[in-house]
CSV table of C-alpha atoms in Angstrom, one decimal:
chain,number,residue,atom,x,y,z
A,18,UNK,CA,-7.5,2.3,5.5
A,19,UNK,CA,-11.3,2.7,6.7
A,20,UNK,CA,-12.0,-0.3,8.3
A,21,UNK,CA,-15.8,0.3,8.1
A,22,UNK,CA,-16.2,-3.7,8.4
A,23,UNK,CA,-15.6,-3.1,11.8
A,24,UNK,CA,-18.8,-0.7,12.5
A,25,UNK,CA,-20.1,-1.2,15.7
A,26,UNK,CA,-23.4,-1.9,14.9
A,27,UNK,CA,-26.6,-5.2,15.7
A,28,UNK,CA,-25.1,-8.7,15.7
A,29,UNK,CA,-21.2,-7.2,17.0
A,30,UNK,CA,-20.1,-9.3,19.5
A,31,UNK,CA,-20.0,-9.1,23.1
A,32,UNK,CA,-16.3,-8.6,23.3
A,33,UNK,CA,-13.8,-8.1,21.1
A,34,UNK,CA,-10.1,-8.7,21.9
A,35,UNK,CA,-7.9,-5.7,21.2
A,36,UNK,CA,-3.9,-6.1,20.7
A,37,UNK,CA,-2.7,-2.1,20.7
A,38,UNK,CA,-3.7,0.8,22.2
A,39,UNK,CA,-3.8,3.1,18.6
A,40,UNK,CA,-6.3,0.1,17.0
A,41,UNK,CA,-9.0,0.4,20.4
A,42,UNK,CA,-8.8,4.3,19.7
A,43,UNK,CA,-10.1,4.4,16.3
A,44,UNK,CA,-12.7,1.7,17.0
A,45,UNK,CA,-13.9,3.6,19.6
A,46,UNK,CA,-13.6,7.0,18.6
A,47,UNK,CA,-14.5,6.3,14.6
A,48,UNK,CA,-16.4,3.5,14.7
A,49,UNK,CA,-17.9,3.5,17.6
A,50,UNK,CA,-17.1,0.7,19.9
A,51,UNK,CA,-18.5,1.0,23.4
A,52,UNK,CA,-14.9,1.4,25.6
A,53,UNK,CA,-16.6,-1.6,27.9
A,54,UNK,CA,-16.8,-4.2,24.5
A,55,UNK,CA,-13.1,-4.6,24.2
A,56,UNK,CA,-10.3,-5.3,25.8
A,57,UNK,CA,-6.6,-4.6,25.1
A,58,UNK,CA,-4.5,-7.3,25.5
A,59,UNK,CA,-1.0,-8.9,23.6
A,60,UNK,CA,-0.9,-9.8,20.2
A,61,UNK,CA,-2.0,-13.8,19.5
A,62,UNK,CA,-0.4,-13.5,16.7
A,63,UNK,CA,2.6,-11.4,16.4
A,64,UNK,CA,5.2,-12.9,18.8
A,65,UNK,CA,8.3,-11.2,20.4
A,66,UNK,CA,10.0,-14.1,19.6
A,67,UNK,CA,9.2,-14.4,16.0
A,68,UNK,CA,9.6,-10.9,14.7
A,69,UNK,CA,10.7,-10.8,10.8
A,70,UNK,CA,12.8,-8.5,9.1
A,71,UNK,CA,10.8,-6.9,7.0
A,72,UNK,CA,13.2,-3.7,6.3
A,73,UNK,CA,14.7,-3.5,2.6
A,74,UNK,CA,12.0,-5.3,0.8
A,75,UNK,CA,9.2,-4.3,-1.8
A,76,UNK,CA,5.9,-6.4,-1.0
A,77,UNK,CA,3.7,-7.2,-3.6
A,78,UNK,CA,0.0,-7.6,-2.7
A,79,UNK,CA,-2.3,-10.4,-3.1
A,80,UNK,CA,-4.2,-8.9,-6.2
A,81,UNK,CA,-2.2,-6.7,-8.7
A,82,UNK,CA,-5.0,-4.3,-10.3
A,83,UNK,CA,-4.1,-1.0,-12.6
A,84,UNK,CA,0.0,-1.9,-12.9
A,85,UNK,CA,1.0,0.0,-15.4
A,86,UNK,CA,0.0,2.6,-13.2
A,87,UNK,CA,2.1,0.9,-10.0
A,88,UNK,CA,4.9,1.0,-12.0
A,89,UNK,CA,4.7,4.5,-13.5
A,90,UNK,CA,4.4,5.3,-9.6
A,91,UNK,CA,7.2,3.6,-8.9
A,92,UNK,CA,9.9,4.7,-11.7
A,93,UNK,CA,8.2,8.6,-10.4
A,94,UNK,CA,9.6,7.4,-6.6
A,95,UNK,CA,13.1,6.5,-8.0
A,96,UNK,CA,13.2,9.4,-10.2
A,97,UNK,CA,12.8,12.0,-7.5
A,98,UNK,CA,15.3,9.9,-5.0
A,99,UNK,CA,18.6,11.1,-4.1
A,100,UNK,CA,21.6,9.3,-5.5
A,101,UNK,CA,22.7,6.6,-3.7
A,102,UNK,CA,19.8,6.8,-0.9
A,103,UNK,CA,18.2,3.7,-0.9
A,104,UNK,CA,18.4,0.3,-0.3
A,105,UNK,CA,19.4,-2.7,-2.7
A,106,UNK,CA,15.4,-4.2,-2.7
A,107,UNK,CA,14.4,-7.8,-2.6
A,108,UNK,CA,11.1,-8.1,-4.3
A,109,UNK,CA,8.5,-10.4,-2.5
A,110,UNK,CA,5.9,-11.9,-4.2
A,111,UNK,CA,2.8,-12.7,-2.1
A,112,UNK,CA,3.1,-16.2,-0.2
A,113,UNK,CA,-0.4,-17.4,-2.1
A,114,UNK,CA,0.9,-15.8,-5.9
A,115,UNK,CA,4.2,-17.6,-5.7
A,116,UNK,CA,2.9,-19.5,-9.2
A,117,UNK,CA,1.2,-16.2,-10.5
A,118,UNK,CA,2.8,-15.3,-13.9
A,119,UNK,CA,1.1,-12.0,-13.1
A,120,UNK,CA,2.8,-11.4,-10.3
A,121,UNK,CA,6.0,-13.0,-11.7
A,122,UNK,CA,5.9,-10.6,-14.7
A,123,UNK,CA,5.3,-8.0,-12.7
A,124,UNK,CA,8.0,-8.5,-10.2
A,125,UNK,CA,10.6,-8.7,-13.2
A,126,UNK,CA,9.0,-5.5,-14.4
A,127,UNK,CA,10.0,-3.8,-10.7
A,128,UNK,CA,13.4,-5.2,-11.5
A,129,UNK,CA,14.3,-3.7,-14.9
A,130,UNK,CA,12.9,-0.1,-13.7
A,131,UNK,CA,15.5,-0.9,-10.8
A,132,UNK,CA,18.3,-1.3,-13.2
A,133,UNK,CA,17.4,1.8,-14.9
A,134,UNK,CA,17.7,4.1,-12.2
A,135,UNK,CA,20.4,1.6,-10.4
A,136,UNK,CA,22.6,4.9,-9.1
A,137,UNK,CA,19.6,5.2,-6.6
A,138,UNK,CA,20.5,2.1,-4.5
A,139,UNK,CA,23.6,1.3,-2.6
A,140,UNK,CA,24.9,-0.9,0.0
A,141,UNK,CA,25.4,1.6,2.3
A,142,UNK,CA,22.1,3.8,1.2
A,143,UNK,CA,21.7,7.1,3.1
A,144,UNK,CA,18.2,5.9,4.0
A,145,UNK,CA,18.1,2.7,5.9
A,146,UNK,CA,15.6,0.3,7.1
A,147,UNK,CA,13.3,0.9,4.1
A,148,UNK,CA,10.5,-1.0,2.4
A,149,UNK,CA,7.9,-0.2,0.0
A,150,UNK,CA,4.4,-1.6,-0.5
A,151,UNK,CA,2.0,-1.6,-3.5
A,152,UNK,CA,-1.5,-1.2,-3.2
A,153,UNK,CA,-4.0,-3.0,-0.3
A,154,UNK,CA,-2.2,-4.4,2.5
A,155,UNK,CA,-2.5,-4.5,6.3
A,156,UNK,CA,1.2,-6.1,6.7
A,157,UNK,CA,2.0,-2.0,6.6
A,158,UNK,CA,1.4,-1.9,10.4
A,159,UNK,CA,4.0,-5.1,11.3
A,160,UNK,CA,6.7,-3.1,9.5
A,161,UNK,CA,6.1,0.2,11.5
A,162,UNK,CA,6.1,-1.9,14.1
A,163,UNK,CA,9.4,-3.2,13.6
A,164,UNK,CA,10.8,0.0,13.2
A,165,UNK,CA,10.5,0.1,9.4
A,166,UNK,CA,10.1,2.7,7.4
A,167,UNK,CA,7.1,2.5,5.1
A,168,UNK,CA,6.5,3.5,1.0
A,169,UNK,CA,3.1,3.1,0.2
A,170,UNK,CA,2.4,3.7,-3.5
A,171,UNK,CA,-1.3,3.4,-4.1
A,172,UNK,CA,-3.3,3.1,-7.4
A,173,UNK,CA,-6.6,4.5,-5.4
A,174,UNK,CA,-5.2,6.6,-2.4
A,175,UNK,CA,-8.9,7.0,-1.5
A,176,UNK,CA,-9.5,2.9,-0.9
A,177,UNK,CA,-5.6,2.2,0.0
A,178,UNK,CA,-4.1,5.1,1.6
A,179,UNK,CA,-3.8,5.6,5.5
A,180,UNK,CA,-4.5,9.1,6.4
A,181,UNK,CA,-3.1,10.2,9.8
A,182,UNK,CA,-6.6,12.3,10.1
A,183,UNK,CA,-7.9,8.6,11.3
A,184,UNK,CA,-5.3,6.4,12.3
A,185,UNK,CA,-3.8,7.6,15.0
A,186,UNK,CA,0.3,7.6,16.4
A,187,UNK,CA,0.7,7.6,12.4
A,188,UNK,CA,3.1,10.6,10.9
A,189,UNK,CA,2.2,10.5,6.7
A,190,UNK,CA,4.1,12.4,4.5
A,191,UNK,CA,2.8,12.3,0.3
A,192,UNK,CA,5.3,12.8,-2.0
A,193,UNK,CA,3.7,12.5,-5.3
A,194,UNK,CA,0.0,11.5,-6.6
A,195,UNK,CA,0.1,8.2,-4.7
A,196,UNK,CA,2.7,7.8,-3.1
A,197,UNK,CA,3.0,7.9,0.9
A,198,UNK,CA,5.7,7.7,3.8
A,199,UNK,CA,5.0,6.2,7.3
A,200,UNK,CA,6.3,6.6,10.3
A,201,UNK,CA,5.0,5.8,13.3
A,202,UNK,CA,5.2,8.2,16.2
A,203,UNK,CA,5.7,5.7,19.2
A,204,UNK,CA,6.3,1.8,18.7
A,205,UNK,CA,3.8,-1.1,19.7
A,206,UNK,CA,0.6,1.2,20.0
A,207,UNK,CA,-1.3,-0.5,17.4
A,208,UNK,CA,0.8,-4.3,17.9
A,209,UNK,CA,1.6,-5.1,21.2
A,210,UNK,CA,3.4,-8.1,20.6
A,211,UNK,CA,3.3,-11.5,22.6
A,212,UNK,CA,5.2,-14.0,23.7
A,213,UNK,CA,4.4,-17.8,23.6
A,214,UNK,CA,2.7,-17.9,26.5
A,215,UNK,CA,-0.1,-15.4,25.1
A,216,UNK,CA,-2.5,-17.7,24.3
A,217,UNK,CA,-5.9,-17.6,24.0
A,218,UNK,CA,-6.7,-20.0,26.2
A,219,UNK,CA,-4.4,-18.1,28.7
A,220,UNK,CA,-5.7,-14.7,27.8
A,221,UNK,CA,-9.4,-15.7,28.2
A,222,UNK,CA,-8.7,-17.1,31.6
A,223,UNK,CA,-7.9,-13.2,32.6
A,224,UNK,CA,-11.1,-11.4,31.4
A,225,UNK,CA,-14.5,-12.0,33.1
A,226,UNK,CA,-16.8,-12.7,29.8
């Protein structure tokens, strides 16, 4: 949430390569890129084409740290959710902790909280297009982008949690001690997704290095 890797600073390089117009702002405004060291252009990665579905899905992340504290988080969210408001959730396990028991164990821990409080979730939930992250993750951004509602529940907001203070076209909303909503104010300011033909090769063939 404070990409201070990203410091402009001795060494950076010449030009960086830029895919929305939100992610540009906060280099140069809070970590101060020079304006004429980057250039916006469409994502290399992120293709039109090739947009997932990321709506009605809780996302574990790559390292599972302080989960008793995720899950006391997460029976809090439930708790103070309408009836019948959200979603029936698929848990997704992180592609590189298929194996994990950790994670396995955890994710059947996610699903016996769900059963608890199972007269939250509905096929027709009042709240659509809904997912819920846990703890460091920059796959946030690809679900805004997609028009997906983000939960963030955090077990250091201070290291995990994206204020709107620096990361701008973000609307946050807390509800409890860790626990976030995103929304974005307008779509594909910080992904401006490409198409197959955005390329590197074909992108640097347009900028004068």
């Amino acid at each position: 949430p404070v990409p201070s890797d990203f410091i402009y600073r001795s060494g950076a390089p010449d030009l960086l390569l830029v895919h929305g117009e939100s992610q540009l702002e906060i280099l140069n405004s809070k970590l101060d890129w020079p304006i004429n060291k980057m250039q916006l252009i469409k994502s290399l990665r992120f293709r039109i084409e090739n947009k997932k579905n990321l709506s009605n899905k809780i996302f574990l992340p790559y390292i599972l740290i302080n989960k008793s504290l995720f899950l006391n988080r997460f029976e809090k969210f439930l708790i103070s959710s309408s009836l019948n408001s959200l979603p029936k959730f698929d848990v997704i396990i992180h592609s590189t902790m298929l194996d994990s028991s950790k994670h396995i164990n955890f994710k059947n821990k996610l699903i016996k909280i769900m059963e608890m409080y199972k007269n939250r979730f509905s096929t027709n939930p009042t709240n659509k297009n809904i997912s819920i992250f846990f703890g460091i993750t920059a796959s946030i951004f690809e679900a805004l982008e997609t028009g997906t509602r983000v939960i963030h529940i955090c077990s250091d907001p201070l290291f995990q949690y994206f204020n709107d203070k620096i990361w701008p076209n973000l609307k946050t909303e807390k509800f409890n001690d860790g626990i976030y909503s995103y929304n974005l104010i307008r779509l594909g300011k910080y992904i401006n997704f490409g198409t197959k033909t955005d390329t590197l090769q074909n992108t640097l063939k347009n900028i004068n290095l």
